[in-house]
Every structure is written in C-alpha cells, then in structure tokens.
Coordinates of C-alpha atoms in Angstrom, one line a residue:
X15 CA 14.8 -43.0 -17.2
X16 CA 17.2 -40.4 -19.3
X17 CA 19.6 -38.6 -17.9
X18 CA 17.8 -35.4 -17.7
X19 CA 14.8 -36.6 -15.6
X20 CA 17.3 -38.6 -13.3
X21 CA 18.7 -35.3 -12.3
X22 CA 15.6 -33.8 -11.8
X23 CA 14.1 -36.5 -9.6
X24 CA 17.5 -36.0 -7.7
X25 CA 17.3 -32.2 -7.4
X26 CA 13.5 -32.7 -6.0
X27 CA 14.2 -35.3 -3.3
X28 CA 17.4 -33.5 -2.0
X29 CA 15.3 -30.5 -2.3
X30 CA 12.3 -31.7 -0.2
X31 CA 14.1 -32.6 2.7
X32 CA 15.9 -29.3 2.8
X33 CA 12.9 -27.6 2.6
X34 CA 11.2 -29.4 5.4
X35 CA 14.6 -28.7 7.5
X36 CA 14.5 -24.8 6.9
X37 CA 10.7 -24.7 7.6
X38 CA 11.3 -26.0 11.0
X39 CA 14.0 -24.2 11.8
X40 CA 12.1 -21.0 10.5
X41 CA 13.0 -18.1 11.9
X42 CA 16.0 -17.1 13.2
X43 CA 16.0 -13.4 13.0
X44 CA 12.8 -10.9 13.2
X45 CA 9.6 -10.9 10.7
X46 CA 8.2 -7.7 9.7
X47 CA 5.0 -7.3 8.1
X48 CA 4.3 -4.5 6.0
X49 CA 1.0 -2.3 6.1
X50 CA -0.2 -0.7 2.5
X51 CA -1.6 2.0 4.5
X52 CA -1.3 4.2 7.3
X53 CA -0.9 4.0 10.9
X54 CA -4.1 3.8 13.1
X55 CA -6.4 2.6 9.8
X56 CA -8.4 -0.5 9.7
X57 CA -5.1 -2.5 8.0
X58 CA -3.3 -1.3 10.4
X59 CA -5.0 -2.3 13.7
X60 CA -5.7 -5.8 12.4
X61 CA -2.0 -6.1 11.7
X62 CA -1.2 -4.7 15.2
X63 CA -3.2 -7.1 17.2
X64 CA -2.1 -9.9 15.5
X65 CA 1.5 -9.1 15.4
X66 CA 2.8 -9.1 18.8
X67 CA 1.0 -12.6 19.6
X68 CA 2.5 -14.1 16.3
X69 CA 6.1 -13.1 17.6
X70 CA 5.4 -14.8 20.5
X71 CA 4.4 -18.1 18.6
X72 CA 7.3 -17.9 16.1
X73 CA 9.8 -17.1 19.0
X74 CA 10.7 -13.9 16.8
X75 CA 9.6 -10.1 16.9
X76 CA 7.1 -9.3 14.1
X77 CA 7.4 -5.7 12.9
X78 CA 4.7 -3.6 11.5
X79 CA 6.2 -2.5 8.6
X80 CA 4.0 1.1 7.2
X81 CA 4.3 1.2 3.6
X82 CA 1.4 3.8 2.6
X83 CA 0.1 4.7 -1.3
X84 CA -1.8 4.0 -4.1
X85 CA -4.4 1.9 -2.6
X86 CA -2.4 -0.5 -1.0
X87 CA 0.3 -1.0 -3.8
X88 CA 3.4 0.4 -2.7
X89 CA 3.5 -2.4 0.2
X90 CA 2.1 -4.8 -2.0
X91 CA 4.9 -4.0 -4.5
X92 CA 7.6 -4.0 -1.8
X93 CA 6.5 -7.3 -0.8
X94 CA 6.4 -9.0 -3.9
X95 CA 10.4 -7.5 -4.5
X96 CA 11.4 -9.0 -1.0
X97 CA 13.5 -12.2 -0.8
X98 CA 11.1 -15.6 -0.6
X99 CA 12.1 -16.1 2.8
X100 CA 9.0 -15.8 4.6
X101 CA 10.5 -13.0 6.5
X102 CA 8.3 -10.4 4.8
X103 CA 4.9 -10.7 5.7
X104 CA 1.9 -8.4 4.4
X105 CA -1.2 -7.6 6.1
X106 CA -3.4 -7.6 2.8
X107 CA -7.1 -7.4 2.0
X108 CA -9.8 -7.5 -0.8
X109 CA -9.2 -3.8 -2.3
X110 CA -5.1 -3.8 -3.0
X111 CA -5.3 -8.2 -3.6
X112 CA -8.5 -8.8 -5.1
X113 CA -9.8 -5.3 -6.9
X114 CA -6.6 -3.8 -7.7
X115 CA -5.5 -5.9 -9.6
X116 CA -8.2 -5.6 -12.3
X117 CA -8.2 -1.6 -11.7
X118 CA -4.9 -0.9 -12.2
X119 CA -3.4 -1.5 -15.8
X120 CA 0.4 -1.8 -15.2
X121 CA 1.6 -2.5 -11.7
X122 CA 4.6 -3.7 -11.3
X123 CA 3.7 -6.9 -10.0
X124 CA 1.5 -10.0 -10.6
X125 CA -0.6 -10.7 -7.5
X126 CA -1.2 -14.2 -8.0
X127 CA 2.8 -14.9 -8.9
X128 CA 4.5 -12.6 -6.7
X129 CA 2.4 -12.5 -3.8
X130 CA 2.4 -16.3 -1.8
X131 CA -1.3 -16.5 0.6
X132 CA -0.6 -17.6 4.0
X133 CA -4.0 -17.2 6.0
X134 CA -7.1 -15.2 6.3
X135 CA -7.1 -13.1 9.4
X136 CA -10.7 -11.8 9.7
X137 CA -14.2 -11.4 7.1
X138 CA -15.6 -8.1 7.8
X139 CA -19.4 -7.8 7.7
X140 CA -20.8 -5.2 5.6
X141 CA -24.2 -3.6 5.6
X142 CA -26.8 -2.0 2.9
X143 CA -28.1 1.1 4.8
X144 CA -30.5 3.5 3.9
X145 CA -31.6 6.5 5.2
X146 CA -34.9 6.4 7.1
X147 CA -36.7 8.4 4.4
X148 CA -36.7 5.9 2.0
X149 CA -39.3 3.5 2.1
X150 CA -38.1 0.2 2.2
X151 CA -37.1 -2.3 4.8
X152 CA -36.1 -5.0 2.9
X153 CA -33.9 -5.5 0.0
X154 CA -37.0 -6.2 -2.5
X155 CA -38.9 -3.2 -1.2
X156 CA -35.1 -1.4 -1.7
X157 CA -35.3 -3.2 -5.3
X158 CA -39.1 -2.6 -6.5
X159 CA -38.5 1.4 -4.8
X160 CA -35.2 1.6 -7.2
X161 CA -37.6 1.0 -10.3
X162 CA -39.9 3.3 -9.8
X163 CA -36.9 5.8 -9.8
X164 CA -35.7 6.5 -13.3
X165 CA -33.1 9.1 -12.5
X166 CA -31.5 6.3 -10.1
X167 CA -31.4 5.9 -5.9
X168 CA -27.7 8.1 -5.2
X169 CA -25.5 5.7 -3.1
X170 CA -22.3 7.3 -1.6
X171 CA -18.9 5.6 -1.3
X172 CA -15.3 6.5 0.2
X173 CA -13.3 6.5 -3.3
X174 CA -14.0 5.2 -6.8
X175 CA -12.8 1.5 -7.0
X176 CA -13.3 1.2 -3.5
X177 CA -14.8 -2.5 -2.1
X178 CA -18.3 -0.5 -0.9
X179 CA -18.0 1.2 -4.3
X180 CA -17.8 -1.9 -6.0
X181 CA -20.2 -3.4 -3.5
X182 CA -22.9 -0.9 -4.8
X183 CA -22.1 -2.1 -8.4
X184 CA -22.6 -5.5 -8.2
X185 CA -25.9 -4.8 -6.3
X186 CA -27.2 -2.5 -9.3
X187 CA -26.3 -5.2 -12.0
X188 CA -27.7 -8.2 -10.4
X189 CA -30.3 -6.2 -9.3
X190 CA -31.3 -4.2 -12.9
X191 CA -31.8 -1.0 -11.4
X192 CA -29.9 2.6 -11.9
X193 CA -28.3 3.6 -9.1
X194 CA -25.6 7.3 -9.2
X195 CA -22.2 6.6 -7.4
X196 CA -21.5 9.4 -5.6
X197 CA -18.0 9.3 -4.5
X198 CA -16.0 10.8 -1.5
X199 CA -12.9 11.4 0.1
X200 CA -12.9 8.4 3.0
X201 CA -16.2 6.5 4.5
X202 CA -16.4 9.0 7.2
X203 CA -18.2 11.7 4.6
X204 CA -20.3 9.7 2.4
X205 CA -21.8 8.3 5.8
X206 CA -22.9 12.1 6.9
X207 CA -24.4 13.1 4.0
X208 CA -26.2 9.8 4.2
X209 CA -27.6 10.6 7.3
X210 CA -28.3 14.2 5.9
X211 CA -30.1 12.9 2.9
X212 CA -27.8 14.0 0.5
X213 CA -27.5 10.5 -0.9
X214 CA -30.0 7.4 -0.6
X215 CA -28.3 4.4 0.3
X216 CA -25.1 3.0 0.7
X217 CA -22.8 0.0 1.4
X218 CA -20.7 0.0 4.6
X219 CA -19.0 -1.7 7.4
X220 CA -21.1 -2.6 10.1
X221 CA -19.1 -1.3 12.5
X222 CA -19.1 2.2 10.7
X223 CA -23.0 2.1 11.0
X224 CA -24.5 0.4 13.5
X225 CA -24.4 3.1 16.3
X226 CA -26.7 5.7 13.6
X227 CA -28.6 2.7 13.1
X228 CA -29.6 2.0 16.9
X229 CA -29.8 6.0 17.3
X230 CA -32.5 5.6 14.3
X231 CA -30.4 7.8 11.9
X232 CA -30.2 5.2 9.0
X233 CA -32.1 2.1 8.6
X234 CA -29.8 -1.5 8.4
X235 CA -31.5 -3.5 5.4
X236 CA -29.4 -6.5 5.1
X237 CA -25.9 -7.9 5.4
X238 CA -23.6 -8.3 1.9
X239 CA -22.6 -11.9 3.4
X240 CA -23.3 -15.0 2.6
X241 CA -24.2 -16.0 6.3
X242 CA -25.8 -13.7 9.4
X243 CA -23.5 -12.9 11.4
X244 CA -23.8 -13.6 15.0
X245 CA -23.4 -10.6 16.2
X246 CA -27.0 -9.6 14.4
X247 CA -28.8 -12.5 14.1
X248 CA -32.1 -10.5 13.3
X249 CA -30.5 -8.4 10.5
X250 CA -31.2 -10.9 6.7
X251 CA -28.5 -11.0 4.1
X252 CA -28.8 -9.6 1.1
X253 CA -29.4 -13.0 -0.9
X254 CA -32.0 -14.4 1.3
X255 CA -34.0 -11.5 1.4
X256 CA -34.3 -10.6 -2.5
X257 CA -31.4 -10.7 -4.5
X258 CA -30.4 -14.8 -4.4
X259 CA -26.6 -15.2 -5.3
X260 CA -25.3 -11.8 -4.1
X261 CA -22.7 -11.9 -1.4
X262 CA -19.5 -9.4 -0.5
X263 CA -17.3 -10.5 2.3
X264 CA -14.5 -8.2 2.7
X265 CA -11.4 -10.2 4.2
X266 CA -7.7 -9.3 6.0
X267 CA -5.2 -11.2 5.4
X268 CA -1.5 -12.7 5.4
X269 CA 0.7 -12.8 2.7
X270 CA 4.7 -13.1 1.6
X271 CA 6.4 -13.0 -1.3
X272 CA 6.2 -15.5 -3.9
X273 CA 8.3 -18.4 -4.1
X274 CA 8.8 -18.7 -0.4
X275 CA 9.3 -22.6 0.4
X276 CA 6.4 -24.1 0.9
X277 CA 7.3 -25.5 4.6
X278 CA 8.0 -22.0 5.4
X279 CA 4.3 -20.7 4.3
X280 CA 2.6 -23.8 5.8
X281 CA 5.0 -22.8 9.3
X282 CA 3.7 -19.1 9.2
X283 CA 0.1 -20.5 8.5
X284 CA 0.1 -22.7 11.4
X285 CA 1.3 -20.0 13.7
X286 CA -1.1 -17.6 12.5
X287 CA -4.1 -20.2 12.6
X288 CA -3.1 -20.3 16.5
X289 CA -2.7 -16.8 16.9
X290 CA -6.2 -16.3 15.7
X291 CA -7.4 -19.1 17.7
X292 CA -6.4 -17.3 21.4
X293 CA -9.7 -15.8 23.1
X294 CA -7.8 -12.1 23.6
X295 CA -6.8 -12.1 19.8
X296 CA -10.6 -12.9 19.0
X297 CA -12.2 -10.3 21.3
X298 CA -9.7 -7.5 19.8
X299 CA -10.8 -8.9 15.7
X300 CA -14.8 -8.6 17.3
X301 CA -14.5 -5.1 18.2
X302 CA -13.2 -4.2 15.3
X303 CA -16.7 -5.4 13.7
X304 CA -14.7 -8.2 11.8
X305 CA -15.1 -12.0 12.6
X306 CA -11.9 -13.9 13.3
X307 CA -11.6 -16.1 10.0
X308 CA -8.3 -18.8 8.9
X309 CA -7.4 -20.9 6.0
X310 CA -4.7 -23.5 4.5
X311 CA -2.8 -21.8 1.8
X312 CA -3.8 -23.4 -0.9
X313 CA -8.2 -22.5 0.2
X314 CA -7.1 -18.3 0.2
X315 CA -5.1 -18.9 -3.4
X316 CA -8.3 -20.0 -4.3
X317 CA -10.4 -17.7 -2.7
X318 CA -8.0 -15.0 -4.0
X319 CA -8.6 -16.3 -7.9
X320 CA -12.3 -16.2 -7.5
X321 CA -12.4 -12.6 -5.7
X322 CA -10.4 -11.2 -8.8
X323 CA -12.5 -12.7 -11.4
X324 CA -15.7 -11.9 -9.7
X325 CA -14.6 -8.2 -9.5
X326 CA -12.9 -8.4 -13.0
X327 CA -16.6 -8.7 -14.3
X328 CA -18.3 -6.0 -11.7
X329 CA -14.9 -3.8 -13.0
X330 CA -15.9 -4.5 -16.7
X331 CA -19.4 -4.8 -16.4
X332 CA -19.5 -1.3 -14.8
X333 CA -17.1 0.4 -17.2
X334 CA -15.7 1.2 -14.1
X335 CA -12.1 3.2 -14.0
X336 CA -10.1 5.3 -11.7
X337 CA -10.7 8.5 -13.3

C-alpha cells in the first residue's frame, strides 16, 4: 500500500467512527423544516402534523420553516445552501423534487446532489374523474370514447407542469388519444368547471373529489396507483382496468441538504419512520386523503431517480414548457 491510499484508509476509519458518534448525539439544538409553499396548503399540513411528534422523538423542537415561490424552489434552493448538518429538514414532494427538475432549465441547484432523501411521509391517491355526461365508466370505455373524438376530450388542471397536468399527459400518450389541457389558476377552478361541463375529465386528488362524486356530480373512473387503496376498494386502478403499466402516485416527503453524514440521515430516518408509525400521526395523514408511507434512504434516492426520468420523458414527450 502507497502512501497516498494509507492516508486515505486512515482518513475513512477515523472518519467512520466520528460519524457514528455525531449521529447519536444528533441534535443538540432545534430542527426546522422548511415548506416550499404557503401556510395552510397541502405541504404545509403534512409538515405540521408530523413536526411536533418528530420533536418529541429527536428530543428537539422542529420548526416549520415557510419558504413560498416558484413551485416549490425557493425552499428547495434554501435547503440545498444550508449546512449538511441534518438541521434543515424539507417537507418535499413529486412536483418541486421529481417534475421540476426537468421543467425548469437553470435552477440553482441539483436535486439529486444537493438535496439528501430521508423518508417518505405519505402517497396521495389520485383519481381520473369525469363528468357524468360522458359516457364511460371505465378507463377503456374513457379510451375507445376519446377516439371517436378527433378534436380531443378537454381535461382541466391547476397550473401547467403541475403533477395532475402531467398526470393527464402520460394518460394521453400511453393511451394514443388527443386530449386539450386546459389550465387553471389552483385545483379548486378546474374542478367547477368540471362539474359545469366546461371541461371533460380530469386528474385529481381523491380527497378533492370524492364528496361531488358521492353527491353524483362527477363520475370516479379509476385510481392513478399502482394498488387500490383501502379506503375504495371498489374503485379499479387505472392499469387494471385498460391502460396496463400506467401508475401516478404522488408522494410527501423528508429531505436535508446534501452531504449530511450519513448517521445523521439514517437518525432522522429512524425517527421519522416512528413518527409515522403512531396511530394519531396515521389518522391525521388519512384525512388528508393520503396513506401514511416510509422508506430507508437509499429506496426514496431511488424512487426519486426513477420519478425524474419517468417525467423527463412525459416532459419531452409532451413538448411540454412553462409558457
């Protein structure tokens, strides 16, 4: 052995042990975790009702940190610029970590170097709903109706680039059928002028539609997931019931900045794993309409490499852009 790689074997054994030593002291002083949007939004009440439990389980308050903008990357970006301490956490999800990053030519950070996943929080169940004028009731009927159109169905979203947006795109090219995006300020719109038959059909969270749907106003057709979801175990997914291989499951989760030892990330990911685990944590992630969800580190990393390439394609397939 040289010289060179007997000092490097030395720097990694005192290293290790140091590491180890910091992660289980890990931490000393409050956490905050920083929110890429607003208060009182979807982000922001996951990353309420988990943060008050996780303080108690790390022995430290955990902050909720508001950094709204540009679809989630202004706290991204303050994130990825913190120290690797694991003392900046961020409540993150498919749009600003998995679509964003093939959306958006030059930000100022690199997801998958700058941004270290921790944990998946929650998978939120979406739902292709159509309004009860169009005849189908399953996803074939939905497919072999879109093909009689020429001029395309007209499916709403809350923005361009949006996850439903996107969702709706990689239903109409697996699919082969022409379908208009018709884009809107926030979910809350494009839902009414579903219901008012302005539009066709549309992708949303179940949550958002399932008290229309039981008061008859739009018609459920399938789930976007891969599995049912307990909560509707009548409703079919979208690839069992005509379109094999499609599947859309919008996550939340934890991340901190890159470069954060890794005893410190597998610390935060064991205490977020049990903070998920308690029954009153659980309850609060159900009535949101999401399903309580965890990971290791390195199974979200993964997860998160996949997400970006499958949307890089939808993105580029699409000719999709934020104009």
């Amino acid at each position: 052995m040289n010289r060179r790689m007997y000092l490097h074997a030395l720097a990694l054994a005192t290293a290790w042990p140091a590491s180890i030593a910091w992660g289980q002291s890990f931490p000393t002083r409050p956490v905050r975790m920083i929110v890429g949007f607003p208060p009182g939004g979807p982000n922001d009440i996951v990353a309420r009702t988990i943060s008050d439990k996780l303080g108690t389980v790390l022995g430290q308050p955990v902050v909720v940190d508001n950094r709204p903008g540009a679809g989630g990357n202004i706290g991204s970006d303050a994130t990825a610029k913190a120290a690797p301490d694991g003392y900046t956490l961020l409540l993150g999800s498919t749009g600003p970590q998995a679509i964003n990053p093939v959306l958006y030519a030059n930000l100022p950070y690199d997801v998958l170097r700058d941004l270290a996943p921790v944990s998946l929080v929650a998978i939120v169940p979406n739902a292709l709903v159509v309004n009860p004028q169009v005849p189908a009731t399953t996803v074939a009927e939905l497919i072999a109706y879109a093909k009689k159109r020429p001029e395309g169905l007209r499916y709403g979203s809350g923005g361009n680039g949006t996850t439903l947006h996107l969702s709706a795109e990689l239903f109409k090219s697996m699919a082969k059928v022409e379908m208009l995006h018709v884009p809107y300020k926030g979910t809350a719109p494009a839902i009414s002028d579903l219901v008012g038959g302005q539009t066709d059909l549309m992708f949303a969270a179940v949550s958002s539609v399932l008290p229309l749907v039981k008061a008859g106003k739009l018609r459920m057709i399938a789930l976007t997931t891969a599995r049912r979801t307990p909560s509707l175990p009548d409703v079919p997914t979208i690839a069992e019931s005509g379109l094999p291989g499609y599947e859309v499951a919008p996550w939340y989760g934890v991340f901190t900045t890159g470069g954060t030892p890794p005893a410190v990330v597998q610390r935060l990911n064991d205490a977020i794993r049990e903070v998920v685990a308690l029954p009153a944590v659980q309850e609060a992630i159900d009535k949101q309409g999401s399903e309580p969800a965890t990971n290791t580190p390195e199974a979200f990393r993964e997860l998160l490499k996949a997400e970006i390439e499958k949307w890089r394609r939808v993105v580029k397939d699409g000719n999709i852009t934020l104009n």
